[in-house]
DNA sequence: TCTTCTTTGACTTTCGAAAGTTGAGGGGCC
DNA sequence: GGCCCCTCAACTTTCGAAAGTCAAAGAAGA
């Protein structure tokens, strides 16, 4: 059965093309593909077990998220990374995240509070695990960390700020993961997350904004410091 | 010839899928499709004379730009419009545009200046035409107006600010065009554009930023005032 | 007459093959 | 020996048909 295929579903209500897109995105963020490397259809077809058309649709979507690049007639490549791009992404991301969280704290309801408490708890549980276990389940940590930060800003009333922020989060995560390969192990900022949670629940909007800005700026600094390819070049000015 | 088709090109180095995407986008911005209406493949196939796969690729791209929406298994629809969405898009767009132009004025070079002068001139030429002619060539006016505003911010060093701004510009243009159907004729702001040009060439960064912010805010006000569907609803607060 | 089940038709989604393009390597010419 | 052209294989891009799904219309029962 299912000879030529059509609308076959994997899990719940996800389409194949969405599943492929999601997996491909994870693999790019994860550093499974070297930045700048070619994404040939033959290779992808084998890796994700789907047809050219489906792959193309996924790639097309990732293209406008900025995770892959395309040149007409020459196929797709993984978007390159650079120190300049990291600084650029980071600056805009921090600004939008701060703006979103301030609005979110001011307008969040009871359900919003609950989700913050819940997602923080989930994150803590994973971070409390023994080192070995934590490494094995690192993708789970990623999801929880993402969920916690999303919960903080979830009540922001601007759909557009949230949308753009979401795209930038992906790029930030990619940089974090790339740099993580050159570090001992991620320095989990349990204490900072806790402060964020408490200030959010205490409705101290400005305070949360400041904490978050500092939290993110430190993250970017860490990435810059540990990944050799993001070291400032001799001739270039740092960030001025 | 060209029986089953493959990589056939239209103009220069444009792919069919890009051409279709571009035309579809224009038609959506233009209001050729009612917001919220269905984008069935059969209809699109006839309209743009291309295959399902190609259309799907174009739609997929427009999906992540936010111009169309998709529900799994039920196809694509034109993204709806609303007063709330307009206010949201507008607020973020104005902020990014101002930020971009300030940085642009501070770092633009000679070539940047030239492009501003040139694009302003092109825009003026069209606006100086007799009414009839201007209406007939309204798509040309759109392109020139877009080019002028792009020229102003082109020297902004943040690729990401420019990228996000570009997406938001499309949505703003859509709202402008929708409201234009309910107005006598677009009130061209020749004088304001001239002031923008001169302040930019005079390198008065803050001044340009303020002018631009006001210019855009007025545009949004005009859209809100003239399109009946964007009037504030009785029970709802305006924008607080 | 209203509800529910069934059937059917239109539609979305997926696939694999066909057509055309790119760029590299080998052979010929200056 | 170096440069240019031609050929060819690998690849991208496009297409149309096949498989599966959704929802509306019609029929049967209460």
XYZ file of C-alpha atoms (C1' of nucleotides) in Angstrom:
540
model
C 0.000 0.000 0.000
C 0.883 3.613 -0.185
C 2.551 3.061 -3.477
C 3.068 6.460 -4.943
C 2.106 8.309 -1.825
C -0.164 11.194 -1.087
C -1.055 13.074 1.993
C 0.312 10.370 4.205
C 0.685 11.594 7.711
C 3.304 10.847 10.275
C 2.117 11.755 13.726
C -0.874 13.936 14.396
C -1.932 16.486 11.902
C 1.495 17.112 10.477
C 2.090 16.941 6.789
C 5.129 15.187 5.459
C 6.495 18.383 4.054
C 6.218 20.007 7.452
C 7.875 17.076 9.159
C 10.743 17.118 6.696
C 11.074 20.843 7.064
C 11.187 20.522 10.812
C 13.827 17.804 10.751
C 15.931 19.637 8.223
C 15.741 22.774 10.314
C 16.801 20.906 13.445
C 19.733 19.426 11.604
C 20.852 22.807 10.360
C 20.550 24.428 13.788
C 22.315 21.442 15.254
C 25.297 21.875 12.995
C 24.762 18.546 11.252
C 25.475 20.401 8.039
C 28.474 22.666 7.872
C 27.487 26.286 7.249
C 27.960 27.036 3.581
C 27.816 23.396 2.531
C 25.725 22.244 -0.356
C 22.290 20.723 0.161
C 22.045 18.454 -2.883
C 18.689 16.879 -3.562
C 20.076 13.361 -3.922
C 21.665 13.436 -0.481
C 18.612 14.964 1.159
C 16.290 12.512 -0.563
C 18.159 9.616 0.954
C 18.509 11.242 4.363
C 14.858 12.171 4.777
C 13.292 9.529 2.578
C 11.069 11.790 0.536
C 10.778 13.091 -2.992
C 12.381 16.014 -4.728
C 9.232 18.100 -4.680
C 8.686 17.719 -0.982
C 12.300 18.550 -0.243
C 12.088 21.566 -2.452
C 9.055 22.830 -0.577
C 10.820 22.503 2.750
C 13.927 24.211 1.422
C 11.854 27.007 -0.035
C 10.383 27.672 3.374
C 13.739 27.599 5.117
C 15.019 29.959 2.469
C 12.782 32.775 3.573
C 13.668 32.122 7.188
C 17.255 32.774 6.203
C 18.583 29.375 7.202
C 19.463 28.340 3.676
C 20.497 30.286 0.614
C 19.788 29.638 -3.021
C 21.335 30.625 -6.318
C 19.281 29.997 -9.411
C 20.399 26.897 -11.235
C 22.944 26.018 -8.593
C 20.755 24.685 -5.835
C 20.616 25.314 -2.131
C 23.328 25.817 0.463
C 23.291 26.129 4.225
C 23.401 29.793 5.178
C 26.915 30.800 6.202
C 27.778 32.113 9.639
C 30.056 34.962 10.558
C 30.994 37.164 13.442
C 29.292 40.115 11.787
C 26.077 38.189 11.237
C 26.048 36.964 14.815
C 26.421 40.499 16.149
C 23.692 41.659 13.803
C 21.213 38.921 14.672
C 21.977 39.248 18.337
C 21.388 42.996 18.498
C 17.983 42.826 16.856
C 16.978 39.729 18.761
C 17.832 41.242 22.127
C 15.892 44.356 21.358
C 12.765 42.548 20.224
C 12.905 40.066 23.062
C 13.176 42.853 25.621
C 10.338 44.781 24.079
C 8.201 41.657 23.901
C 8.823 40.634 27.479
C 7.989 44.052 28.883
C 4.663 44.078 27.097
C 4.086 40.472 28.014
C 4.621 41.032 31.742
C 2.238 43.964 31.659
C -0.554 42.029 29.960
C -0.093 38.385 30.887
C -3.027 36.618 32.549
C -3.204 33.744 35.003
C -2.695 31.111 32.343
C 0.433 32.907 31.194
C 1.825 32.799 34.731
C 1.084 29.104 34.973
C 2.927 28.322 31.771
C 6.003 30.197 33.009
C 6.060 28.246 36.245
C 5.520 24.987 34.398
C 8.149 25.516 31.732
C 10.687 26.704 34.291
C 10.087 23.592 36.294
C 10.573 21.341 33.302
C 13.809 23.122 32.469
C 15.104 22.798 36.042
C 14.372 19.117 36.127
C 16.522 18.486 33.103
C 19.347 20.666 34.305
C 19.377 18.809 37.620
C 20.096 15.502 35.914
C 23.572 13.934 36.071
C 25.959 15.098 33.421
C 25.808 11.956 31.268
C 22.053 11.933 31.128
C 21.949 15.615 30.339
C 24.192 15.183 27.348
C 22.151 12.305 26.034
C 18.956 14.312 26.246
C 20.357 17.590 25.025
C 17.682 17.998 22.378
C 15.122 17.840 25.140
C 16.953 20.585 26.990
C 16.883 22.692 23.852
C 13.116 22.323 23.583
C 12.582 23.189 27.250
C 14.847 26.199 27.101
C 13.062 27.417 24.019
C 9.704 26.855 25.678
C 10.685 28.797 28.785
C 11.813 31.832 26.843
C 8.718 31.623 24.689
C 6.519 31.464 27.770
C 8.031 34.679 29.080
C 7.122 36.664 25.981
C 3.971 34.769 25.072
C 1.577 37.433 26.300
C 3.094 40.166 24.147
C 0.231 41.627 22.164
C 2.174 42.254 18.996
C 1.907 39.198 16.766
C 4.551 40.650 14.489
C 7.139 41.195 17.157
C 6.634 37.599 18.251
C 6.858 36.321 14.721
C 10.105 38.091 13.923
C 11.505 37.192 17.301
C 10.792 33.519 16.633
C 12.821 33.594 13.436
C 15.726 35.289 15.143
C 15.621 32.807 18.028
C 16.395 30.035 15.556
C 19.473 31.808 14.316
C 20.644 32.521 17.841
C 20.225 28.891 18.731
C 22.307 27.881 15.753
C 25.148 30.113 16.880
C 24.888 28.796 20.417
C 25.118 25.221 19.213
C 28.039 25.925 16.918
C 30.003 27.519 19.697
C 29.028 24.764 22.117
C 31.182 22.358 20.178
C 34.241 24.288 21.283
C 33.299 24.599 24.932
C 33.467 22.100 27.815
C 29.683 22.069 28.311
C 26.981 24.652 28.260
C 27.072 26.795 31.350
C 23.488 26.567 32.435
C 22.177 29.753 33.856
C 19.768 28.303 36.319
C 19.983 31.230 38.700
C 19.300 33.778 35.954
C 16.287 31.879 34.738
C 14.991 31.759 38.265
C 15.360 35.514 38.653
C 13.551 36.009 35.372
C 10.687 33.808 36.481
C 10.280 35.569 39.813
C 10.479 39.068 38.378
C 7.930 38.100 35.738
C 5.503 36.688 38.270
C 6.085 39.780 40.413
C 5.038 41.891 37.405
C 8.201 43.969 37.466
C 8.170 44.649 33.750
C 11.187 46.933 33.485
C 13.177 44.695 35.780
C 12.472 41.630 33.655
C 13.453 43.545 30.562
C 16.800 44.529 32.034
C 17.511 41.055 33.352
C 16.672 39.505 30.024
C 18.797 41.916 28.074
C 21.768 41.171 30.276
C 21.100 37.434 30.132
C 21.070 37.430 26.351
C 24.041 39.739 25.980
C 26.081 37.415 28.156
C 25.031 34.468 26.057
C 26.229 36.216 22.934
C 29.511 37.091 24.638
C 30.032 33.478 25.563
C 29.409 32.395 21.997
C 31.850 34.970 20.703
C 34.522 34.037 23.187
C 34.521 30.298 22.729
C 34.085 29.767 19.020
C 37.340 30.347 17.151
C 35.617 31.334 13.943
C 33.925 34.243 15.689
C 37.052 35.788 17.133
C 37.566 39.353 15.999
C 39.831 39.516 12.978
C 43.106 41.401 13.336
C 42.245 44.262 11.021
C 38.548 44.567 11.772
C 37.072 46.662 14.513
C 35.136 44.691 17.114
C 31.614 45.979 17.197
C 31.876 49.729 17.908
C 9.315 21.908 -28.023
C 9.436 22.268 -24.331
C 7.139 19.340 -23.912
C 7.262 18.516 -20.255
C 9.171 21.576 -19.236
C 12.247 22.144 -17.195
C 14.248 25.133 -16.153
C 12.735 27.293 -18.827
C 13.497 30.894 -18.209
C 11.469 33.999 -18.748
C 13.638 37.053 -18.704
C 17.192 37.111 -17.442
C 18.196 34.743 -14.733
C 14.805 34.394 -13.188
C 13.406 31.006 -12.448
C 9.814 30.263 -13.287
C 9.025 29.662 -9.666
C 10.428 33.057 -8.774
C 8.508 34.736 -11.547
C 5.279 33.104 -10.449
C 5.984 33.997 -6.864
C 6.614 37.569 -7.819
C 3.427 37.851 -9.855
C 1.357 36.175 -7.191
C 2.763 38.519 -4.600
C 1.968 41.551 -6.703
C -1.563 40.349 -7.172
C -2.037 39.836 -3.463
C -0.620 43.240 -2.569
C -2.697 44.742 -5.323
C -5.896 43.368 -3.881
C -6.596 41.167 -6.901
C -7.482 38.473 -4.388
C -9.793 39.338 -1.555
C -8.099 38.911 1.827
C -9.148 35.590 3.301
C -10.145 34.117 -0.046
C -9.060 30.680 -1.117
C -6.108 30.143 -3.391
C -7.094 26.917 -5.102
C -4.471 25.219 -7.223
C -6.729 24.799 -10.222
C -7.470 28.509 -10.425
C -3.839 29.493 -9.896
C -2.650 26.960 -12.445
C -4.792 28.550 -15.110
C -3.983 32.103 -14.063
C -0.222 31.710 -13.993
C 0.130 28.902 -16.487
C 2.332 26.647 -14.438
C 2.184 23.342 -12.646
C 1.025 22.400 -9.160
C 4.530 21.882 -7.868
C 5.763 25.250 -9.000
C 2.758 27.003 -7.496
C 3.187 25.148 -4.278
C 6.760 26.350 -4.059
C 5.727 29.944 -4.582
C 2.934 29.661 -2.040
C 5.275 28.086 0.455
C 7.558 31.064 0.170
C 4.747 33.579 0.528
C 3.547 31.623 3.528
C 6.597 32.468 5.555
C 6.377 36.086 4.496
C 2.952 36.113 6.060
C 1.064 37.002 2.898
C -0.799 33.713 2.703
C -1.939 31.262 5.333
C -2.211 27.516 5.189
C -4.120 24.867 7.069
C -2.988 21.301 6.572
C -5.231 19.470 4.197
C -7.293 22.496 3.343
C -4.943 24.440 1.140
C -3.868 28.040 1.068
C -5.758 31.285 1.670
C -4.842 34.931 1.305
C -3.829 36.317 4.687
C -6.688 38.298 6.222
C -6.436 41.963 7.091
C -7.678 43.746 10.166
C -7.385 47.011 11.996
C -5.402 45.335 14.762
C -2.967 43.777 12.292
C -2.463 47.074 10.502
C -1.647 48.853 13.753
C 0.714 46.050 14.683
C 2.549 45.947 11.365
C 2.705 49.706 11.221
C 4.228 50.142 14.673
C 7.051 47.694 14.052
C 7.644 48.915 10.527
C 7.938 52.535 11.601
C 10.395 51.668 14.309
C 12.633 49.578 12.076
C 12.505 52.071 9.236
C 13.507 54.916 11.540
C 16.312 52.944 13.041
C 17.511 51.879 9.607
C 17.455 55.352 8.145
C 19.384 56.895 11.024
C 22.147 54.346 10.636
C 21.985 54.680 6.886
C 22.428 58.453 6.893
C 25.388 58.109 9.222
C 27.183 55.571 7.054
C 26.036 56.136 3.491
C 28.699 56.804 0.875
C 28.698 58.779 -2.364
C 26.991 56.049 -4.318
C 24.236 55.929 -1.717
C 23.660 59.672 -2.142
C 23.483 59.284 -5.887
C 20.860 56.577 -5.681
C 18.702 58.761 -3.434
C 18.861 61.657 -5.865
C 18.158 59.378 -8.798
C 15.221 57.524 -7.255
C 13.674 60.752 -6.008
C 13.897 62.177 -9.479
C 12.238 59.160 -11.028
C 9.462 59.370 -8.487
C 8.925 63.089 -9.129
C 8.714 62.548 -12.856
C 5.874 60.117 -12.459
C 4.024 62.239 -9.970
C 4.249 65.209 -12.312
C 2.368 63.384 -15.062
C -1.248 64.228 -15.842
C -3.804 62.411 -13.768
C -4.869 59.940 -16.452
C -1.374 58.866 -17.256
C -0.525 58.511 -13.591
C -3.410 56.139 -13.019
C -2.478 54.032 -15.998
C 1.067 53.695 -14.766
C 0.295 53.236 -11.105
C 2.345 50.070 -10.827
C 5.323 52.047 -12.014
C 4.663 54.611 -9.292
C 4.588 51.821 -6.741
C 7.985 50.578 -7.871
C 9.495 54.067 -7.775
C 8.074 54.839 -4.371
C 9.403 51.567 -3.057
C 12.795 52.261 -4.601
C 13.025 55.716 -3.051
C 12.295 54.477 0.429
C 14.695 51.619 -0.053
C 17.396 54.009 -1.219
C 17.062 56.019 1.979
C 17.739 53.039 4.220
C 20.051 51.148 1.879
C 23.242 52.047 3.723
C 22.025 50.670 7.027
C 24.662 48.226 8.179
C 22.293 45.729 9.711
C 21.289 43.172 7.100
C 18.671 41.797 9.463
C 16.950 45.079 10.086
C 16.761 45.580 6.340
C 15.468 42.097 5.754
C 12.677 42.351 8.302
C 11.856 45.851 7.151
C 11.457 44.600 3.594
C 8.875 42.051 4.650
C 6.932 44.612 6.614
C 7.029 47.060 3.714
C 5.073 44.573 1.629
C 2.341 44.354 4.211
C 2.180 48.117 4.550
C 1.861 48.442 0.806
C -0.995 45.983 0.804
C -2.874 48.036 3.361
C -2.188 51.224 1.430
C -3.559 49.704 -1.748
C -6.636 48.309 -0.062
C -7.500 51.673 1.414
C -6.739 53.421 -1.860
C -9.797 51.810 -3.384
C -11.967 53.857 -1.077
C -10.242 57.181 -1.593
C -10.362 59.697 -4.453
C -6.691 59.230 -5.371
C -3.500 58.796 -3.463
C -2.384 62.037 -1.914
C 1.173 62.170 -3.088
C 3.506 63.560 -0.542
C 5.951 65.168 -2.883
C 6.997 67.837 -0.426
C 7.686 65.350 2.345
C 9.790 63.199 0.078
C 11.756 66.248 -0.920
C 12.426 67.151 2.700
C 13.544 63.591 3.360
C 15.937 63.693 0.450
C 17.488 66.989 1.490
C 17.861 66.066 5.130
C 19.457 62.775 4.109
C 21.930 64.454 1.791
C 22.613 67.002 4.529
C 23.468 64.108 6.840
C 21.039 65.182 9.507
C 20.416 61.693 10.802
C 18.081 62.451 13.691
C 16.147 64.895 11.569
C 15.585 62.335 8.831
C 14.467 59.816 11.415
C 11.871 62.173 12.833
C 10.621 63.216 9.411
C 10.310 59.637 8.308
C 8.486 58.557 11.432
C 5.966 61.351 10.968
C 5.637 60.629 7.258
C 4.844 56.980 7.893
C 2.538 57.614 10.819
C 0.497 59.957 8.635
C 0.298 57.334 5.952
C -1.083 54.837 8.432
C -3.585 57.392 9.678
C -4.779 57.984 6.156
C -5.239 54.280 5.579
C -7.174 53.939 8.812
C -9.387 56.897 8.047
C -10.433 56.033 4.530
C -10.950 52.285 4.564
C -14.279 51.376 6.139
C -13.099 47.973 7.280
C -10.406 49.588 9.409
C -12.665 51.957 11.288
C -12.513 51.397 15.027
C -15.272 49.090 16.174
C -17.812 50.512 18.590
C -16.880 48.380 21.582
C -13.133 48.182 21.001
C -10.615 50.672 22.243
C -8.667 52.357 19.489
C -5.028 51.652 20.089
C -4.416 52.886 23.640
C -39.006 17.919 10.086
C -34.581 17.062 12.133
C -30.627 14.230 12.825
C -27.251 10.998 11.226
C -24.928 8.108 8.041
C -23.226 7.369 3.381
C -21.629 8.447 -0.854
C -19.396 11.166 -4.007
C -16.905 14.785 -6.154
C -13.500 18.244 -5.829
C -9.326 19.172 -3.844
C -4.715 18.804 -1.598
C -0.559 16.507 -1.277
C 3.040 13.562 -2.795
C 5.844 11.374 -6.039
C 9.109 10.083 -9.867
C 10.354 10.881 -14.434
C 11.565 14.140 -18.142
C 13.847 18.283 -19.831
C 17.304 21.649 -19.468
C 21.398 23.714 -17.297
C 25.968 24.137 -15.207
C 30.730 23.504 -14.893
C 34.587 20.624 -15.163
C 37.750 17.806 -17.934
C 39.837 16.398 -22.219
C 41.316 17.360 -26.795
C 42.667 20.497 -30.424
C 44.669 24.857 -32.081
C 47.704 28.951 -31.820
C 53.157 25.515 -23.160
C 48.930 28.036 -22.751
C 44.258 29.136 -24.180
C 39.816 28.024 -26.049
C 36.131 25.036 -27.418
C 33.500 21.029 -27.167
C 31.570 17.182 -24.908
C 29.488 14.867 -21.119
C 27.897 13.631 -16.686
C 25.747 15.252 -12.590
C 22.557 18.232 -11.071
C 18.539 21.430 -10.721
C 14.087 22.548 -12.056
C 9.641 21.623 -13.860
C 5.771 18.948 -14.808
C 1.529 15.942 -14.683
C -0.468 11.958 -12.879
C -1.628 9.095 -8.855
C -3.143 8.482 -4.112
C -5.511 10.091 -0.281
C -8.495 13.428 2.259
C -12.143 16.691 3.343
C -16.729 18.395 3.222
C -21.000 19.010 1.218
C -25.131 16.932 -0.751
C -28.393 13.271 -0.646
C -30.816 9.439 1.429
C -32.627 6.852 5.252
C -34.473 6.563 9.828
C -36.720 8.512 14.058
